[in-house]
Amino acid sequence: MVTHTIDELQFPHFEKELRELIKQHKKIRHEPLVWAIYYKPSRRSNDIFLLEILENFGNGKIDPDGELFEITYGYASGFPMDKKQALHLVLTNPAEFRQAAKENWAAFDELKRAVARGEYKIVSPLTVHTDLQRLLNV
């Protein structure tokens, strides 16, 4: 496993590693991967952020509090990153993502701003729900 110091890391440094992670996630049958975007928000700019839109995630429900589910993994997670970094997985389903766009939820706005700055990479393209691309103007 190769690790990198924060000084070496310029977005999108972890694209290769994220594509490998996504390859593993594509094997999950009950929540098929729809779309994955690696992005760099303004907050915690040295961390790694990956949005995954999964069919059936959260049983297809929409969070009543207007928040996308985010889980953070630290250095010991086995992902090749610096001790001061974290991997943020932001997970949602297509219906919730549409609602987040419509109501401009904080996590959606953060992603939208990263896209506007050009600080994103589509690491798993859409094959279904292609209308989701228009929500981010990509």
N, CA and C atoms as an extended XYZ file, in Angstrom:
414
Properties=species:S:1:pos:R:3:atomname:S:1:resname:S:1:resid:I:1 pbc="F F F"
N         0.844       -1.175        0.000 N   MET     1
C         0.000        0.000        0.000 CA  MET     1
C         0.891        1.240        0.000 C   MET     1
N         0.617        2.144       -0.919 N   VAL     2
C         1.360        3.396       -1.034 CA  VAL     2
C         0.616        4.469       -0.262 C   VAL     2
N         1.339        5.210        0.560 N   THR     3
C         0.720        6.343        1.233 CA  THR     3
C         1.362        7.615        0.695 C   THR     3
N         0.661        8.706        0.842 N   HIS     4
C         1.121        9.978        0.311 CA  HIS     4
C         1.013       11.040        1.384 C   HIS     4
N         1.945       11.988        1.364 N   THR     5
C         1.857       13.098        2.305 CA  THR     5
C         0.899       14.137        1.749 C   THR     5
N         0.385       14.961        2.624 N   ILE     6
C        -0.551       16.003        2.204 CA  ILE     6
C         0.111       16.914        1.176 C   ILE     6
N         1.407       17.200        1.330 N   ASP     7
C         2.094       18.075        0.377 CA  ASP     7
C         2.062       17.510       -1.044 C   ASP     7
N         2.028       16.192       -1.186 N   GLU     8
C         2.007       15.557       -2.506 CA  GLU     8
C         0.621       15.576       -3.137 C   GLU     8
N        -0.381       15.818       -2.348 N   LEU     9
C        -1.744       15.591       -2.801 CA  LEU     9
C        -2.390       16.820       -3.400 C   LEU     9
N        -2.621       16.751       -4.656 N   GLN    10
C        -3.392       17.760       -5.352 CA  GLN    10
C        -4.541       17.014       -6.008 C   GLN    10
N        -5.736       17.538       -5.863 N   PHE    11
C        -6.892       16.920       -6.492 CA  PHE    11
C        -6.584       16.744       -7.977 C   PHE    11
N        -6.875       15.654       -8.603 N   PRO    12
C        -7.548       14.431       -8.168 CA  PRO    12
C        -6.571       13.288       -7.916 C   PRO    12
N        -5.691       13.444       -7.000 N   HIS    13
C        -4.632       12.480       -6.757 CA  HIS    13
C        -5.123       11.054       -6.502 C   HIS    13
N        -6.250       10.890       -5.874 N   PHE    14
C        -6.723        9.559       -5.480 CA  PHE    14
C        -7.672        8.905       -6.473 C   PHE    14
N        -7.705        9.392       -7.683 N   GLU    15
C        -8.649        8.859       -8.667 CA  GLU    15
C        -8.468        7.357       -8.881 C   GLU    15
N        -7.240        6.900       -9.026 N   LYS    16
C        -6.980        5.478       -9.259 CA  LYS    16
C        -7.486        4.626       -8.091 C   LYS    16
N        -7.185        5.039       -6.874 N   GLU    17
C        -7.611        4.290       -5.692 CA  GLU    17
C        -9.131        4.288       -5.553 C   GLU    17
N        -9.754        5.407       -5.874 N   LEU    18
C       -11.209        5.471       -5.787 CA  LEU    18
C       -11.868        4.595       -6.841 C   LEU    18
N       -11.277        4.530       -8.018 N   ARG    19
C       -11.831        3.644       -9.053 CA  ARG    19
C       -11.771        2.183       -8.591 C   ARG    19
N       -10.729        1.810       -7.866 N   GLU    20
C       -10.622        0.450       -7.331 CA  GLU    20
C       -11.692        0.212       -6.264 C   GLU    20
N       -11.900        1.192       -5.397 N   LEU    21
C       -12.945        1.101       -4.379 CA  LEU    21
C       -14.314        0.966       -5.032 C   LEU    21
N       -14.555        1.746       -6.065 N   ILE    22
C       -15.837        1.703       -6.772 CA  ILE    22
C       -16.032        0.348       -7.443 C   ILE    22
N       -14.966       -0.214       -7.958 N   LYS    23
C       -15.061       -1.545       -8.573 CA  LYS    23
C       -15.587       -2.553       -7.543 C   LYS    23
N       -15.130       -2.423       -6.311 N   GLN    24
C       -15.617       -3.297       -5.239 CA  GLN    24
C       -17.087       -2.997       -4.927 C   GLN    24
N       -17.440       -1.723       -4.902 N   HIS    25
C       -18.821       -1.343       -4.585 CA  HIS    25
C       -19.798       -1.787       -5.669 C   HIS    25
N       -19.328       -1.879       -6.903 N   LYS    26
C       -20.204       -2.318       -7.991 CA  LYS    26
C       -20.644       -3.776       -7.825 C   LYS    26
N       -19.969       -4.510       -6.987 N   LYS    27
C       -20.313       -5.913       -6.743 CA  LYS    27
C       -21.501       -6.054       -5.783 C   LYS    27
N       -21.892       -4.985       -5.133 N   ILE    28
C       -23.006       -5.025       -4.182 CA  ILE    28
C       -24.299       -5.077       -4.985 C   ILE    28
N       -25.006       -6.171       -4.873 N   ARG    29
C       -26.186       -6.408       -5.708 CA  ARG    29
C       -27.451       -5.705       -5.221 C   ARG    29
N       -27.642       -5.592       -3.898 N   HIS    30
C       -28.895       -5.037       -3.384 CA  HIS    30
C       -28.951       -3.503       -3.453 C   HIS    30
N       -27.815       -2.840       -3.695 N   GLU    31
C       -27.768       -1.386       -3.861 CA  GLU    31
C       -26.839       -1.070       -5.029 C   GLU    31
N       -27.278       -1.333       -6.260 N   PRO    32
C       -26.398       -1.122       -7.416 CA  PRO    32
C       -25.942        0.333       -7.546 C   PRO    32
N       -24.683        0.495       -7.884 N   LEU    33
C       -24.113        1.814       -8.078 CA  LEU    33
C       -24.679        2.453       -9.340 C   LEU    33
N       -25.173        3.666       -9.209 N   VAL    34
C       -25.736        4.419      -10.327 CA  VAL    34
C       -24.712        5.417      -10.870 C   VAL    34
N       -24.040        6.144       -9.959 N   TRP    35
C       -23.123        7.205      -10.375 CA  TRP    35
C       -22.159        7.473       -9.235 C   TRP    35
N       -20.900        7.763       -9.545 N   ALA    36
C       -19.911        8.105       -8.525 CA  ALA    36
C       -19.104        9.309       -8.979 C   ALA    36
N       -18.950       10.257       -8.069 N   ILE    37
C       -18.216       11.488       -8.352 CA  ILE    37
C       -17.218       11.737       -7.219 C   ILE    37
N       -15.978       11.914       -7.610 N   TYR    38
C       -14.895       12.290       -6.698 CA  TYR    38
C       -14.806       13.813       -6.776 C   TYR    38
N       -14.866       14.486       -5.632 N   TYR    39
C       -14.870       15.949       -5.668 CA  TYR    39
C       -14.105       16.541       -4.495 C   TYR    39
N       -13.805       17.830       -4.640 N   LYS    40
C       -13.048       18.545       -3.615 CA  LYS    40
C       -13.861       19.740       -3.142 C   LYS    40
N       -14.541       19.605       -2.015 N   PRO    41
C       -15.300       20.742       -1.485 CA  PRO    41
C       -14.367       21.747       -0.805 C   PRO    41
N       -14.921       22.867       -0.410 N   SER    42
C       -14.117       23.889        0.271 CA  SER    42
C       -13.705       23.451        1.672 C   SER    42
N       -14.567       22.698        2.335 N   ARG    43
C       -14.233       22.249        3.697 CA  ARG    43
C       -13.263       21.076        3.633 C   ARG    43
N       -12.425       20.973        4.608 N   ARG    44
C       -11.489       19.851        4.746 CA  ARG    44
C       -10.852       19.517        3.393 C   ARG    44
N       -10.221       20.510        2.813 N   SER    45
C        -9.729       20.390        1.443 CA  SER    45
C        -8.656       19.328        1.239 C   SER    45
N        -8.046       18.844        2.301 N   ASN    46
C        -7.063       17.766        2.160 CA  ASN    46
C        -7.708       16.381        2.228 C   ASN    46
N        -8.977       16.323        2.599 N   ASP    47
C        -9.673       15.043        2.686 CA  ASP    47
C       -10.142       14.598        1.301 C   ASP    47
N       -10.604       13.370        1.231 N   ILE    48
C       -11.054       12.758       -0.009 CA  ILE    48
C       -12.564       12.589        0.085 C   ILE    48
N       -13.307       13.099       -0.910 N   PHE    49
C       -14.763       13.043       -0.914 CA  PHE    49
C       -15.241       12.264       -2.125 C   PHE    49
N       -16.106       11.296       -1.883 N   LEU    50
C       -16.684       10.492       -2.950 CA  LEU    50
C       -18.190       10.412       -2.749 C   LEU    50
N       -18.930       10.899       -3.742 N   LEU    51
C       -20.387       10.756       -3.744 CA  LEU    51
C       -20.714        9.495       -4.514 C   LEU    51
N       -21.527        8.635       -3.917 N   GLU    52
C       -22.047        7.468       -4.619 CA  GLU    52
C       -23.571        7.521       -4.575 C   GLU    52
N       -24.159        7.481       -5.757 N   ILE    53
C       -25.611        7.379       -5.852 CA  ILE    53
C       -25.907        5.910       -6.108 C   ILE    53
N       -26.644        5.324       -5.180 N   LEU    54
C       -26.915        3.890       -5.204 CA  LEU    54
C       -28.414        3.644       -5.318 C   LEU    54
N       -28.775        2.784       -6.228 N   GLU    55
C       -30.181        2.377       -6.339 CA  GLU    55
C       -30.561        1.717       -5.020 C   GLU    55
N       -31.678        2.069       -4.465 N   ASN    56
C       -32.217        1.476       -3.235 CA  ASN    56
C       -31.498        1.886       -1.955 C   ASN    56
N       -30.510        2.792       -2.017 N   PHE    57
C       -29.832        3.184       -0.777 CA  PHE    57
C       -30.857        3.763        0.188 C   PHE    57
N       -30.769        3.360        1.444 N   GLY    58
C       -31.726        3.821        2.456 CA  GLY    58
C       -33.149        3.406        2.145 C   GLY    58
N       -33.269        2.260        1.476 N   ASN    59
C       -34.573        1.752        1.035 CA  ASN    59
C       -35.295        2.735        0.122 C   ASN    59
N       -34.519        3.570       -0.572 N   GLY    60
C       -35.100        4.518       -1.512 CA  GLY    60
C       -35.782        5.708       -0.868 C   GLY    60
N       -35.594        5.870        0.435 N   LYS    61
C       -36.267        6.963        1.158 CA  LYS    61
C       -35.482        8.271        1.069 C   LYS    61
N       -36.164        9.349        1.357 N   ILE    62
C       -35.576       10.691        1.362 CA  ILE    62
C       -35.447       11.143        2.810 C   ILE    62
N       -34.271       11.611        3.181 N   ASP    63
C       -34.019       12.055        4.552 CA  ASP    63
C       -34.915       13.253        4.891 C   ASP    63
N       -35.720       13.157        5.952 N   PRO    64
C       -36.633       14.255        6.307 CA  PRO    64
C       -35.901       15.503        6.805 C   PRO    64
N       -34.647       15.352        7.215 N   ASP    65
C       -33.875       16.487        7.715 CA  ASP    65
C       -33.071       17.186        6.619 C   ASP    65
N       -33.174       16.696        5.391 N   GLY    66
C       -32.477       17.331        4.284 CA  GLY    66
C       -30.971       17.152        4.313 C   GLY    66
N       -30.541       15.950        4.712 N   GLU    67
C       -29.107       15.681        4.780 CA  GLU    67
C       -28.786       14.395        4.042 C   GLU    67
N       -27.740       14.453        3.212 N   LEU    68
C       -27.252       13.232        2.582 CA  LEU    68
C       -26.414       12.481        3.609 C   LEU    68
N       -26.476       11.156        3.557 N   PHE    69
C       -25.730       10.321        4.497 CA  PHE    69
C       -24.240       10.434        4.195 C   PHE    69
N       -23.446       10.729        5.209 N   GLU    70
C       -21.990       10.827        5.041 CA  GLU    70
C       -21.313       10.013        6.122 C   GLU    70
N       -20.409        9.167        5.700 N   ILE    71
C       -19.611        8.385        6.641 CA  ILE    71
C       -18.144        8.696        6.365 C   ILE    71
N       -17.381        8.836        7.433 N   THR    72
C       -15.980        9.226        7.318 CA  THR    72
C       -15.095        8.107        7.851 C   THR    72
N       -14.087        7.777        7.047 N   TYR    73
C       -13.103        6.766        7.429 CA  TYR    73
C       -11.765        7.451        7.631 C   TYR    73
N       -11.093        7.093        8.714 N   GLY    74
C        -9.788        7.674        9.000 CA  GLY    74
C        -8.650        6.873        8.409 C   GLY    74
N        -7.471        7.247        8.773 N   TYR    75
C        -6.224        6.681        8.256 CA  TYR    75
C        -6.159        5.156        8.359 C   TYR    75
N        -6.621        4.594        9.431 N   ALA    76
C        -6.491        3.153        9.664 CA  ALA    76
C        -7.448        2.311        8.822 C   ALA    76
N        -8.223        2.944        7.960 N   SER    77
C        -9.235        2.225        7.188 CA  SER    77
C        -8.666        1.371        6.070 C   SER    77
N        -7.362        1.465        5.811 N   GLY    78
C        -6.765        0.683        4.743 CA  GLY    78
C        -6.686        1.422        3.424 C   GLY    78
N        -7.188        2.639        3.373 N   PHE    79
C        -7.099        3.462        2.170 CA  PHE    79
C        -5.772        4.219        2.231 C   PHE    79
N        -5.031        4.314        1.132 N   PRO    80
C        -3.680        4.898        1.161 CA  PRO    80
C        -3.673        6.419        1.290 C   PRO    80
N        -3.814        6.906        2.509 N   MET    81
C        -3.839        8.353        2.722 CA  MET    81
C        -3.000        8.712        3.934 C   MET    81
N        -2.751        9.990        4.086 N   ASP    82
C        -1.973       10.515        5.191 CA  ASP    82
C        -2.760       10.384        6.498 C   ASP    82
N        -2.058       10.337        7.608 N   LYS    83
C        -2.707       10.213        8.915 CA  LYS    83
C        -3.643       11.367        9.232 C   LYS    83
N        -3.430       12.504        8.601 N   LYS    84
C        -4.257       13.680        8.869 CA  LYS    84
C        -5.436       13.778        7.915 C   LYS    84
N        -5.623       12.780        7.075 N   GLN    85
C        -6.701       12.811        6.105 CA  GLN    85
C        -7.816       11.853        6.476 C   GLN    85
N        -8.954       12.040        5.811 N   ALA    86
C       -10.089       11.138        5.972 CA  ALA    86
C       -10.759       10.953        4.613 C   ALA    86
N       -11.394        9.811        4.458 N   LEU    87
C       -12.192        9.509        3.272 CA  LEU    87
C       -13.656        9.705        3.654 C   LEU    87
N       -14.341       10.581        2.943 N   HIS    88
C       -15.754       10.867        3.188 CA  HIS    88
C       -16.564       10.209        2.077 C   HIS    88
N       -17.398        9.252        2.434 N   LEU    89
C       -18.327        8.662        1.473 CA  LEU    89
C       -19.684        9.308        1.702 C   LEU    89
N       -20.181        9.960        0.677 N   VAL    90
C       -21.496       10.593        0.723 CA  VAL    90
C       -22.401        9.696       -0.109 C   VAL    90
N       -23.407        9.118        0.528 N   LEU    91
C       -24.243        8.105       -0.102 CA  LEU    91
C       -25.695        8.573       -0.191 C   LEU    91
N       -26.302        8.285       -1.322 N   THR    92
C       -27.691        8.670       -1.531 CA  THR    92
C       -28.320        7.771       -2.587 C   THR    92
N       -29.595        7.967       -2.836 N   ASN    93
C       -30.303        7.252       -3.901 CA  ASN    93
C       -30.787        8.297       -4.916 C   ASN    93
N       -31.193        7.872       -6.103 N   PRO    94
C       -31.590        8.847       -7.128 CA  PRO    94
C       -32.704        9.800       -6.698 C   PRO    94
N       -33.740        9.313       -6.043 N   ALA    95
C       -34.851       10.176       -5.626 CA  ALA    95
C       -34.384       11.215       -4.605 C   ALA    95
N       -33.569       10.781       -3.666 N   GLU    96
C       -33.076       11.708       -2.647 CA  GLU    96
C       -32.149       12.749       -3.280 C   GLU    96
N       -31.317       12.327       -4.229 N   PHE    97
C       -30.423       13.261       -4.910 CA  PHE    97
C       -31.233       14.330       -5.652 C   PHE    97
N       -32.304       13.912       -6.308 N   ARG    98
C       -33.173       14.876       -6.996 CA  ARG    98
C       -33.780       15.873       -5.998 C   ARG    98
N       -34.223       15.366       -4.858 N   GLN    99
C       -34.797       16.223       -3.822 CA  GLN    99
C       -33.742       17.178       -3.267 C   GLN    99
N       -32.537       16.674       -3.064 N   ALA   100
C       -31.439       17.514       -2.565 CA  ALA   100
C       -31.153       18.650       -3.544 C   ALA   100
N       -31.224       18.349       -4.835 N   ALA   101
C       -31.010       19.380       -5.855 CA  ALA   101
C       -32.143       20.395       -5.841 C   ALA   101
N       -33.353       19.899       -5.773 N   LYS   102
C       -34.537       20.772       -5.801 CA  LYS   102
C       -34.530       21.744       -4.625 C   LYS   102
N       -34.145       21.253       -3.446 N   GLU   103
C       -34.161       22.071       -2.233 CA  GLU   103
C       -32.791       22.646       -1.890 C   GLU   103
N       -31.794       22.358       -2.716 N   ASN   104
C       -30.416       22.822       -2.528 CA  ASN   104
C       -29.881       22.510       -1.126 C   ASN   104
N       -29.959       21.237       -0.751 N   TRP   105
C       -29.420       20.796        0.538 CA  TRP   105
C       -27.946       21.157        0.620 C   TRP   105
N       -27.432       21.290        1.808 N   ALA   106
C       -26.040       21.708        2.032 CA  ALA   106
C       -25.039       20.805        1.304 C   ALA   106
N       -25.190       19.504        1.409 N   ALA   107
C       -24.242       18.583        0.763 CA  ALA   107
C       -24.324       18.685       -0.760 C   ALA   107
N       -25.526       18.886       -1.283 N   PHE   108
C       -25.673       19.065       -2.728 CA  PHE   108
C       -25.015       20.369       -3.161 C   PHE   108
N       -25.238       21.431       -2.405 N   ASP   109
C       -24.650       22.724       -2.727 CA  ASP   109
C       -23.122       22.645       -2.722 C   ASP   109
N       -22.576       21.928       -1.759 N   GLU   110
C       -21.125       21.733       -1.665 CA  GLU   110
C       -20.589       21.028       -2.921 C   GLU   110
N       -21.284       19.992       -3.357 N   LEU   111
C       -20.906       19.269       -4.574 CA  LEU   111
C       -21.054       20.170       -5.796 C   LEU   111
N       -22.156       20.884       -5.881 N   LYS   112
C       -22.422       21.768       -7.014 CA  LYS   112
C       -21.327       22.830       -7.144 C   LYS   112
N       -20.880       23.367       -6.026 N   ARG   113
C       -19.811       24.382       -6.036 CA  ARG   113
C       -18.481       23.779       -6.494 C   ARG   113
N       -18.186       22.564       -6.055 N   ALA   114
C       -16.958       21.897       -6.499 CA  ALA   114
C       -17.004       21.659       -8.008 C   ALA   114
N       -18.165       21.254       -8.511 N   VAL   115
C       -18.338       21.039       -9.954 CA  VAL   115
C       -18.137       22.360      -10.700 C   VAL   115
N       -18.717       23.435      -10.191 N   ALA   116
C       -18.583       24.747      -10.843 CA  ALA   116
C       -17.122       25.193      -10.905 C   ALA   116
N       -16.334       24.823       -9.897 N   ARG   117
C       -14.904       25.172       -9.880 CA  ARG   117
C       -14.077       24.215      -10.741 C   ARG   117
N       -14.704       23.131      -11.210 N   GLY   118
C       -13.976       22.136      -11.992 CA  GLY   118
C       -13.202       21.153      -11.132 C   GLY   118
N       -13.513       21.114       -9.839 N   GLU   119
C       -12.797       20.230       -8.925 CA  GLU   119
C       -13.614       18.973       -8.651 C   GLU   119
N       -13.802       18.204       -9.707 N   TYR   120
C       -14.537       16.945       -9.614 CA  TYR   120
C       -14.099       16.034      -10.740 C   TYR   120
N       -14.326       14.751      -10.546 N   LYS   121
C       -14.096       13.741      -11.576 CA  LYS   121
C       -15.231       12.744      -11.484 C   LYS   121
N       -15.829       12.428      -12.611 N   ILE   122
C       -16.812       11.349      -12.637 CA  ILE   122
C       -16.018       10.065      -12.714 C   ILE   122
N       -16.098        9.254      -11.684 N   VAL   123
C       -15.298        8.036      -11.626 CA  VAL   123
C       -16.107        6.777      -11.925 C   VAL   123
N       -17.397        6.944      -12.055 N   SER   124
C       -18.255        5.874      -12.547 CA  SER   124
C       -19.423        6.546      -13.251 C   SER   124
N       -19.458        6.476      -14.585 N   PRO   125
C       -20.471        7.212      -15.335 CA  PRO   125
C       -21.877        6.657      -15.152 C   PRO   125
N       -22.836        7.511      -15.434 N   LEU   126
C       -24.248        7.132      -15.374 CA  LEU   126
C       -24.595        6.205      -16.534 C   LEU   126
N       -25.389        5.207      -16.236 N   THR   127
C       -25.944        4.359      -17.297 CA  THR   127
C       -27.469        4.363      -17.223 C   THR   127
N       -27.990        4.704      -16.064 N   VAL   128
C       -29.430        4.877      -15.857 CA  VAL   128
C       -29.627        6.199      -15.117 C   VAL   128
N       -30.845        6.691      -15.034 N   HIS   129
C       -31.137        7.960      -14.347 CA  HIS   129
C       -30.267        9.089      -14.908 C   HIS   129
N       -30.156        9.134      -16.228 N   THR   130
C       -29.257       10.110      -16.846 CA  THR   130
C       -29.675       11.560      -16.600 C   THR   130
N       -30.882       11.778      -16.135 N   ASP   131
C       -31.312       13.140      -15.799 CA  ASP   131
C       -30.517       13.727      -14.637 C   ASP   131
N       -29.869       12.884      -13.841 N   LEU   132
C       -29.119       13.369      -12.688 CA  LEU   132
C       -27.972       14.285      -13.100 C   LEU   132
N       -27.394       14.045      -14.268 N   GLN   133
C       -26.294       14.877      -14.752 CA  GLN   133
C       -26.712       16.335      -14.886 C   GLN   133
N       -27.914       16.557      -15.367 N   ARG   134
C       -28.386       17.931      -15.563 CA  ARG   134
C       -28.497       18.699      -14.248 C   ARG   134
N       -28.693       17.992      -13.168 N   LEU   135
C       -28.816       18.650      -11.866 CA  LEU   135
C       -27.528       19.347      -11.465 C   LEU   135
N       -26.401       18.847      -11.996 N   LEU   136
C       -25.098       19.431      -11.693 CA  LEU   136
C       -24.482       20.177      -12.875 C   LEU   136
N       -25.203       20.196      -13.991 N   ASN   137
C       -24.684       20.826      -15.219 CA  ASN   137
C       -23.371       20.189      -15.677 C   ASN   137
N       -23.307       18.873      -15.647 N   VAL   138
C       -22.114       18.170      -16.160 CA  VAL   138
C       -22.473       17.348      -17.390 C   VAL   138
